[in-house]
Short mmCIF file of C-alpha atoms in Angstrom, two decimals:
data_model
loop_
_atom_site.label_atom_id
_atom_site.label_comp_id
_atom_site.label_asym_id
_atom_site.label_seq_id
_atom_site.Cartn_x
_atom_site.Cartn_y
_atom_site.Cartn_z
CA PHE A 130 -47.50 -223.02 53.70
CA LEU A 131 -46.97 -222.63 50.00
CA SER A 132 -46.09 -226.31 49.80
CA LEU A 133 -49.24 -227.32 51.72
CA ALA A 134 -51.44 -225.29 49.40
CA ALA A 135 -49.60 -226.67 46.37
CA GLU A 136 -50.06 -230.24 47.60
CA PHE A 137 -53.79 -229.64 48.01
CA CYS A 138 -54.07 -228.30 44.45
CA CYS A 139 -52.03 -231.19 43.05
CA GLY A 140 -54.20 -233.65 44.98
CA PHE A 141 -57.32 -232.09 43.50
CA PHE A 142 -55.80 -232.43 40.03
CA VAL A 143 -55.12 -236.14 40.63
CA ILE A 144 -58.75 -236.60 41.73
CA LEU A 145 -59.88 -235.09 38.43
CA ILE A 146 -57.69 -237.52 36.51
CA LEU A 147 -58.81 -240.61 38.43
CA GLY A 148 -62.45 -239.60 38.61
CA ASN A 149 -65.09 -239.01 36.00
CA PHE A 150 -63.73 -235.55 35.26
CA TRP A 151 -60.53 -236.64 33.51
CA PHE A 152 -61.53 -234.58 30.47
CA LEU A 153 -61.28 -231.42 32.62
CA ALA A 154 -57.76 -232.44 33.59
CA VAL A 155 -56.88 -232.87 29.90
CA LEU A 156 -58.28 -229.42 29.09
CA TYR A 157 -56.32 -227.91 31.97
CA LEU A 158 -53.09 -229.57 30.78
CA LEU A 159 -53.66 -227.98 27.38
CA TRP A 160 -54.19 -224.63 29.09
CA LEU A 161 -51.04 -225.16 31.14
CA TYR A 162 -49.05 -225.80 27.96
CA LEU A 163 -50.39 -222.67 26.24
CA ASP A 164 -50.01 -220.51 29.33
CA TRP A 165 -46.59 -221.79 30.46
CA GLU A 166 -44.70 -218.53 29.87
CA THR A 167 -47.15 -216.22 31.65
CA PRO A 168 -45.31 -216.31 35.03
CA CYS A 169 -42.26 -214.92 33.18
CA THR A 170 -44.19 -212.20 31.37
CA GLY A 171 -45.75 -210.27 34.22
CA GLY A 172 -48.18 -212.90 35.44
CA ARG A 173 -51.92 -212.35 35.61
CA ARG A 174 -52.83 -210.37 38.71
CA SER A 175 -56.40 -209.94 39.89
CA GLN A 176 -57.42 -206.89 41.87
CA TRP A 177 -60.39 -208.89 43.15
CA VAL A 178 -58.17 -211.62 44.64
CA ARG A 179 -55.69 -209.12 46.09
CA SER A 180 -58.58 -207.33 47.83
CA TRP A 181 -60.18 -210.38 49.48
CA THR A 182 -61.35 -209.57 53.01
CA VAL A 183 -59.41 -212.57 54.34
CA TRP A 184 -56.14 -210.75 53.66
CA LYS A 185 -57.22 -207.93 55.97
CA TYR A 186 -57.59 -210.48 58.77
CA PHE A 187 -54.31 -212.11 57.76
CA ARG A 188 -52.46 -208.79 58.15
CA GLU A 189 -54.22 -208.03 61.44
CA TYR A 190 -53.40 -211.45 62.93
CA PHE A 191 -49.69 -210.67 63.48
CA PRO A 192 -50.20 -207.68 62.75
CA ILE A 193 -48.24 -206.73 59.62
CA HIS A 194 -47.21 -203.11 59.05
CA LEU A 195 -45.55 -201.45 56.06
CA ILE A 196 -43.31 -198.49 56.93
CA LYS A 197 -42.34 -195.89 54.34
CA THR A 198 -39.10 -193.95 54.86
CA SER A 199 -38.77 -192.24 51.48
CA GLU A 200 -40.72 -191.38 48.36
CA LEU A 201 -40.44 -193.71 45.38
CA ASN A 202 -41.02 -191.79 42.15
CA PRO A 203 -43.40 -193.83 39.93
CA ASN A 204 -41.53 -192.60 36.86
CA HIS A 205 -38.76 -195.08 37.70
CA ASN A 206 -38.62 -198.86 38.01
CA TYR A 207 -37.33 -200.33 41.25
CA LEU A 208 -35.78 -203.54 42.53
CA LEU A 209 -36.69 -204.07 46.18
CA GLY A 210 -34.43 -206.45 48.08
CA PHE A 211 -36.48 -208.09 50.85
CA HIS A 212 -34.75 -209.35 54.03
CA PRO A 213 -34.89 -211.75 55.83
CA HIS A 214 -36.60 -214.74 54.23
CA GLY A 215 -37.89 -216.22 57.49
CA VAL A 216 -40.02 -219.36 57.28
CA LEU A 217 -43.28 -217.89 56.02
CA VAL A 218 -42.13 -214.67 54.24
CA ALA A 219 -45.30 -213.20 55.75
CA GLY A 220 -44.19 -209.60 55.44
CA ALA A 221 -43.51 -209.93 51.72
CA PHE A 222 -46.86 -211.59 51.03
CA GLY A 223 -48.93 -209.37 53.31
CA ASN A 224 -47.47 -206.12 52.03
CA PHE A 225 -46.83 -206.80 48.34
CA CYS A 226 -49.47 -209.43 47.38
CA THR A 227 -52.51 -207.92 49.06
CA ASP A 228 -54.10 -204.50 48.84
CA PRO A 229 -54.16 -201.77 50.00
CA PRO A 230 -50.87 -201.41 52.03
CA PHE A 231 -48.39 -200.83 49.19
CA LYS A 232 -50.87 -199.06 46.93
CA ASN A 233 -51.70 -196.47 49.59
CA LEU A 234 -48.10 -195.69 50.52
CA PHE A 235 -46.58 -195.85 47.04
CA PRO A 236 -49.25 -194.74 44.53
CA GLY A 237 -48.36 -195.32 40.90
CA LEU A 238 -46.11 -198.33 41.61
CA THR A 239 -47.08 -201.94 40.88
CA PRO A 240 -45.24 -204.55 43.00
CA TYR A 241 -44.32 -207.99 41.64
CA LEU A 242 -43.16 -210.58 44.17
CA HIS A 243 -40.71 -212.99 42.50
CA ILE A 244 -40.78 -216.58 43.75
CA MET A 245 -39.15 -219.84 42.65
CA PRO A 246 -40.29 -221.02 39.17
CA ILE A 247 -41.08 -224.50 40.55
CA TRP A 248 -44.32 -223.22 42.13
CA PHE A 249 -45.75 -222.30 38.72
CA GLY A 250 -45.69 -225.92 37.62
CA CYS A 251 -48.38 -226.85 40.16
CA PRO A 252 -51.86 -227.16 38.59
CA PHE A 253 -54.44 -224.60 39.78
CA PHE A 254 -52.08 -223.29 42.46
CA ARG A 255 -50.18 -221.34 39.82
CA GLU A 256 -53.39 -219.49 38.89
CA TYR A 257 -53.89 -218.37 42.46
CA ILE A 258 -50.35 -217.15 43.10
CA MET A 259 -50.30 -215.23 39.81
CA SER A 260 -53.61 -213.60 40.69
CA ALA A 261 -52.00 -212.35 43.90
CA GLY A 262 -49.20 -210.66 41.94
CA MET A 263 -46.49 -213.31 42.18
CA VAL A 264 -44.26 -214.01 39.21
CA SER A 265 -41.26 -216.20 38.49
CA ALA A 266 -37.85 -215.36 39.94
CA SER A 267 -36.15 -216.24 36.65
CA LYS A 268 -33.92 -213.70 34.90
CA GLU A 269 -36.44 -213.44 32.06
CA SER A 270 -39.22 -212.60 34.50
CA VAL A 271 -37.24 -209.94 36.36
CA SER A 272 -36.18 -208.42 33.03
CA HIS A 273 -39.78 -208.30 31.85
CA VAL A 274 -40.87 -206.39 34.95
CA LEU A 275 -37.97 -203.96 34.93
CA ASN A 276 -38.19 -203.32 31.18
CA ASN A 277 -41.30 -201.18 31.59
CA GLU A 278 -40.35 -198.01 29.71
CA GLY A 279 -42.77 -195.77 31.55
CA GLY A 280 -41.55 -196.82 34.98
CA GLY A 281 -43.94 -197.68 37.78
CA HIS A 282 -42.86 -201.31 38.26
CA ALA A 283 -41.28 -202.71 41.42
CA SER A 284 -39.63 -206.14 41.45
CA VAL A 285 -39.61 -207.57 44.98
CA ILE A 286 -36.96 -210.25 45.43
CA VAL A 287 -36.31 -212.17 48.66
CA ILE A 288 -32.54 -212.02 48.32
CA GLY A 289 -31.60 -214.77 50.80
CA GLY A 290 -33.83 -217.29 49.06
CA ALA A 291 -34.66 -220.75 50.32
CA GLU A 292 -31.22 -221.22 51.83
CA GLU A 293 -31.79 -218.35 54.25
CA SER A 294 -34.92 -219.97 55.68
CA LEU A 295 -32.63 -222.46 57.43
CA ASN A 296 -31.33 -219.55 59.53
CA ALA A 297 -34.84 -218.43 60.50
CA HIS A 298 -34.56 -218.79 64.26
CA PRO A 299 -36.03 -216.23 66.69
CA GLY A 300 -33.45 -213.52 67.23
CA SER A 301 -31.37 -214.52 64.20
CA LEU A 302 -29.93 -211.64 62.17
CA THR A 303 -27.90 -213.68 59.69
CA LEU A 304 -28.50 -212.90 56.02
CA ASN A 305 -27.29 -214.95 53.05
CA ILE A 306 -26.20 -212.14 50.79
CA LEU A 307 -22.42 -211.91 50.30
CA LYS A 308 -22.42 -214.21 47.26
CA ARG A 309 -25.78 -213.10 45.92
CA LYS A 310 -25.07 -210.48 43.30
CA GLY A 311 -27.41 -211.45 40.48
CA PHE A 312 -29.99 -208.88 41.59
CA ILE A 313 -27.29 -206.20 41.46
CA LYS A 314 -26.46 -207.12 37.88
CA MET A 315 -30.14 -207.01 36.92
CA ALA A 316 -30.56 -203.57 38.48
CA LEU A 317 -27.56 -202.27 36.53
CA LYS A 318 -28.69 -203.77 33.23
CA HIS A 319 -32.11 -202.16 33.50
CA GLY A 320 -31.22 -198.99 35.38
CA ALA A 321 -33.63 -199.97 38.16
CA HIS A 322 -33.14 -198.14 41.43
CA LEU A 323 -32.25 -200.45 44.32
CA VAL A 324 -34.28 -200.31 47.52
CA PRO A 325 -33.31 -202.27 50.66
CA VAL A 326 -36.26 -203.62 52.66
CA PHE A 327 -35.96 -205.11 56.14
CA SER A 328 -38.86 -206.93 57.77
CA PHE A 329 -38.51 -206.79 61.55
CA GLY A 330 -40.17 -209.76 63.28
CA GLU A 331 -40.03 -212.10 60.27
CA ASN A 332 -37.86 -214.64 62.10
CA GLU A 333 -40.00 -214.59 65.25
CA LEU A 334 -43.05 -216.35 63.79
CA PHE A 335 -41.81 -219.92 64.29
CA LYS A 336 -39.37 -221.94 66.36
CA GLN A 337 -37.08 -224.11 64.29
CA VAL A 338 -35.30 -227.28 65.32
CA ALA A 339 -31.66 -226.48 66.12
CA ASN A 340 -29.62 -226.90 62.92
CA PRO A 341 -26.25 -225.16 63.32
CA LYS A 342 -23.94 -225.20 60.32
CA GLY A 343 -22.02 -228.44 60.17
CA SER A 344 -24.66 -230.42 62.05
CA ARG A 345 -26.08 -233.60 60.54
CA LEU A 346 -29.53 -232.06 60.18
CA ARG A 347 -28.18 -228.94 58.44
CA ASN A 348 -26.13 -231.05 56.03
CA VAL A 349 -29.22 -233.07 55.08
CA GLN A 350 -31.31 -229.91 54.67
CA GLU A 351 -28.70 -228.27 52.45
CA LYS A 352 -28.41 -231.37 50.26
CA LEU A 353 -32.18 -231.56 49.86
CA GLN A 354 -32.29 -227.86 49.07
CA LYS A 355 -29.80 -228.30 46.25
CA ILE A 356 -31.75 -231.24 44.84
CA MET A 357 -35.30 -229.88 45.13
CA GLY A 358 -34.65 -226.16 44.80
CA PHE A 359 -36.38 -225.26 48.07
CA ALA A 360 -35.44 -225.74 51.71
CA LEU A 361 -37.22 -227.84 54.34
CA PRO A 362 -36.86 -226.13 57.71
CA LEU A 363 -38.24 -228.18 60.62
CA PHE A 364 -40.39 -225.69 62.50
CA HIS A 365 -43.35 -225.39 64.83
CA ALA A 366 -45.33 -222.66 66.52
CA ARG A 367 -48.80 -222.72 68.11
CA GLY A 368 -52.05 -224.58 67.62
CA VAL A 369 -55.57 -223.27 67.19
CA PHE A 370 -56.58 -223.48 70.85
CA GLN A 371 -53.20 -223.81 72.57
CA TYR A 372 -49.82 -222.15 72.38
CA SER A 373 -47.45 -225.07 72.99
CA PHE A 374 -47.31 -226.77 69.59
CA GLY A 375 -48.74 -226.46 66.09
CA LEU A 376 -48.12 -225.00 62.64
CA ILE A 377 -49.97 -221.72 63.07
CA PRO A 378 -47.45 -218.86 63.34
CA TYR A 379 -47.11 -216.98 66.60
CA ARG A 380 -48.82 -213.61 66.81
CA GLN A 381 -45.71 -211.49 66.60
CA PRO A 382 -45.82 -208.04 64.97
CA ILE A 383 -44.05 -207.64 61.64
CA HIS A 384 -42.78 -204.21 60.59
CA THR A 385 -41.57 -204.16 57.00
CA VAL A 386 -39.45 -201.05 56.54
CA VAL A 387 -38.89 -199.83 52.98
CA GLY A 388 -35.63 -197.89 52.73
CA SER A 389 -34.50 -195.04 50.50
CA PRO A 390 -33.74 -195.80 46.84
CA ILE A 391 -30.18 -196.13 45.60
CA PRO A 392 -30.05 -194.44 42.16
CA VAL A 393 -28.72 -196.80 39.50
CA LYS A 394 -27.59 -195.70 36.04
CA GLN A 395 -28.27 -198.21 33.29
CA ASN A 396 -25.25 -200.26 32.26
CA LEU A 397 -25.96 -203.05 29.78
CA ASN A 398 -22.58 -204.70 30.30
CA PRO A 399 -21.46 -204.07 33.89
CA THR A 400 -18.02 -205.28 34.87
CA THR A 401 -17.39 -207.46 37.89
CA GLU A 402 -15.84 -204.47 39.64
CA GLU A 403 -18.91 -202.31 39.00
CA ILE A 404 -21.20 -205.05 40.31
CA ASP A 405 -19.06 -205.46 43.42
CA GLN A 406 -19.07 -201.71 44.08
CA LEU A 407 -22.85 -201.44 43.88
CA HIS A 408 -23.24 -204.59 45.97
CA ALA A 409 -21.03 -203.09 48.68
CA LEU A 410 -23.08 -199.88 48.61
CA TYR A 411 -26.29 -201.90 48.89
CA LEU A 412 -24.96 -203.75 51.95
CA GLN A 413 -23.98 -200.43 53.48
CA LYS A 414 -27.47 -198.96 52.94
CA LEU A 415 -29.16 -202.13 54.21
CA LYS A 416 -27.10 -202.08 57.38
CA LYS A 417 -27.83 -198.37 57.88
CA LEU A 418 -31.57 -199.00 57.46
CA PHE A 419 -31.44 -201.75 60.08
CA GLU A 420 -29.41 -199.70 62.56
CA GLU A 421 -31.69 -196.66 62.24
CA HIS A 422 -34.85 -198.63 62.99
CA LYS A 423 -33.84 -201.58 65.19
CA SER A 424 -34.49 -199.76 68.48
CA ASN A 425 -38.11 -199.18 67.41
CA TYR A 426 -38.75 -202.90 67.13
CA GLY A 427 -37.09 -204.42 70.18
CA ILE A 428 -33.64 -205.20 68.78
CA PRO A 429 -30.92 -204.65 71.45
CA ALA A 430 -28.42 -201.91 70.68
CA HIS A 431 -25.46 -204.34 70.69
CA LYS A 432 -26.98 -206.56 67.96
CA SER A 433 -26.19 -206.02 64.27
CA LEU A 434 -26.76 -207.76 60.97
CA ILE A 435 -24.46 -210.64 60.05
CA PHE A 436 -23.72 -211.05 56.34
CA GLU A 437 -22.58 -214.42 55.06
#
């Protein structure tokens, strides 16, 4: 969905160039050059955009719910690890890029959803996603958010990234996380408390073409992901007036559960051992969060998270 919106914005930009409004395209390119670093310096959020009425209907369509399990003191900065990626990442967008869900439950905290830097190179589209509170997932961007001396900032990172979207099949509980430790290092360097977040129902929104590891399709998808930086899952769901085929996500409830914070003491030069220890603790807390809440959202008792 991000790619479709980006393609539309890029197409509009091409029309400006080819039409009689090429001078507007030139002015925008100048603006793009001058504004290039903004996605790495906190973005440019708009309360007006985040409060559009359409987002209320977007959240109610599934519906999307945000569940609070613990207080988050606004005097601290936090790094929220969001799981799983799914295809749409609807829970992350609906809860952290629109108001008022997060604002009401966690007053005093400002969430920043970090996404791949490639999206901020798309004309016009970059302005929209920044207005919604999205910023780059680069190290510089995460550092900028977590460097807020007064606290009150929350970096939201979809830990599994694009690679994990290829596992987004209904019922899948596989998370790409064992080798992903960069977010742990960032939390240590900035003393940001870690918060595991699990979004129940995220993988149920679409059906994806079977692509088990080792299959020809999966190999092609993984190669393309390495080249382009984002994955291309082959998925479908429902149409506007029928439920058999289309690109509109199924109406499946999403419950995004925000866990308890893991206190992190600032360490500007963490060792590999210290990173591994905190990573292991994070996995432990994430698994505990899932186990404590899975029965509430239709997950069978015998099913557990799979880390790879």
